Amino acid sequence: MFRLEEKHLEAVKEIAVRNRKKRSCGKCYDRGYIGINEENLLILCPKCVDMEKAQEEWKEYVSEHEDLKERFADLFEEDNTGEKIDV
């Protein structure tokens, strides 16, 4: 089973905080994420995080790290209609 390394998890937490659109959130308690799943991936707060901006920033981060490119290759694929695939 894949498990995201701690150094990448810290980077994702920073991405979540940078892309918050509300100052105060009772759902995530102002962290930008609700929790962490079994793969050590963040579950971003849909109430206060700009998901599109966070996704784009994550995509840039993944493209800079070879160890993540293979695991998250689907970020760089497009479907037949030319629209991005939701992850």
mmCIF file with all atom_site columns, C-alpha atoms in Angstrom, residues 4 6-20 31-33 35-36 40 42 44 49 58:
data_model
loop_
_atom_site.group_PDB
_atom_site.id
_atom_site.type_symbol
_atom_site.label_atom_id
_atom_site.label_alt_id
_atom_site.label_comp_id
_atom_site.label_asym_id
_atom_site.label_entity_id
_atom_site.label_seq_id
_atom_site.pdbx_PDB_ins_code
_atom_site.Cartn_x
_atom_site.Cartn_y
_atom_site.Cartn_z
_atom_site.occupancy
_atom_site.B_iso_or_equiv
_atom_site.pdbx_formal_charge
_atom_site.auth_seq_id
_atom_site.auth_comp_id
_atom_site.auth_asym_id
_atom_site.auth_atom_id
_atom_site.pdbx_PDB_model_num
ATOM 1  C CA . LEU A 1 4  ? 2.863   9.489  1.468  1.00 0.00 ? 4  LEU A CA 1
ATOM 2  C CA . GLU A 1 6  ? 6.012   12.962 6.032  1.00 0.00 ? 6  GLU A CA 1
ATOM 3  C CA . LYS A 1 7  ? 8.019   15.590 4.100  1.00 0.00 ? 7  LYS A CA 1
ATOM 4  C CA . HIS A 1 8  ? 5.355   15.616 1.375  1.00 0.00 ? 8  HIS A CA 1
ATOM 5  C CA . LEU A 1 9  ? 2.545   15.613 3.929  1.00 0.00 ? 9  LEU A CA 1
ATOM 6  C CA . GLU A 1 10 ? 3.954   18.794 5.462  1.00 0.00 ? 10 GLU A CA 1
ATOM 7  C CA . ALA A 1 11 ? 4.056   20.402 2.005  1.00 0.00 ? 11 ALA A CA 1
ATOM 8  C CA . VAL A 1 12 ? 0.407   19.473 1.410  1.00 0.00 ? 12 VAL A CA 1
ATOM 9  C CA . LYS A 1 13 ? -0.575  21.004 4.744  1.00 0.00 ? 13 LYS A CA 1
ATOM 10 C CA . GLU A 1 14 ? 1.091   24.244 3.661  1.00 0.00 ? 14 GLU A CA 1
ATOM 11 C CA . ILE A 1 15 ? -0.780  24.122 0.341  1.00 0.00 ? 15 ILE A CA 1
ATOM 12 C CA . ALA A 1 16 ? -4.068  23.691 2.224  1.00 0.00 ? 16 ALA A CA 1
ATOM 13 C CA . VAL A 1 17 ? -3.371  26.680 4.473  1.00 0.00 ? 17 VAL A CA 1
ATOM 14 C CA . ARG A 1 18 ? -2.308  28.909 1.548  1.00 0.00 ? 18 ARG A CA 1
ATOM 15 C CA . ASN A 1 19 ? -5.493  28.136 -0.370 1.00 0.00 ? 19 ASN A CA 1
ATOM 16 C CA . ARG A 1 20 ? -8.033  28.779 2.371  1.00 0.00 ? 20 ARG A CA 1
ATOM 17 C CA . ARG A 1 31 ? -6.394  23.972 9.475  1.00 0.00 ? 31 ARG A CA 1
ATOM 18 C CA . GLY A 1 32 ? -7.568  23.714 5.860  1.00 0.00 ? 32 GLY A CA 1
ATOM 19 C CA . TYR A 1 33 ? -8.019  19.957 6.100  1.00 0.00 ? 33 TYR A CA 1
ATOM 20 C CA . GLY A 1 35 ? -8.109  14.756 8.436  1.00 0.00 ? 35 GLY A CA 1
ATOM 21 C CA . ILE A 1 36 ? -5.577  12.304 7.036  1.00 0.00 ? 36 ILE A CA 1
ATOM 22 C CA . ASN A 1 40 ? -1.236  9.590  4.678  1.00 0.00 ? 40 ASN A CA 1
ATOM 23 C CA . LEU A 1 42 ? -4.923  15.005 3.460  1.00 0.00 ? 42 LEU A CA 1
ATOM 24 C CA . LEU A 1 44 ? -9.035  18.972 2.325  1.00 0.00 ? 44 LEU A CA 1
ATOM 25 C CA . VAL A 1 49 ? -10.289 25.657 0.776  1.00 0.00 ? 49 VAL A CA 1
ATOM 26 C CA . TRP A 1 58 ? -0.377  20.091 -5.701 1.00 0.00 ? 58 TRP A CA 1
#
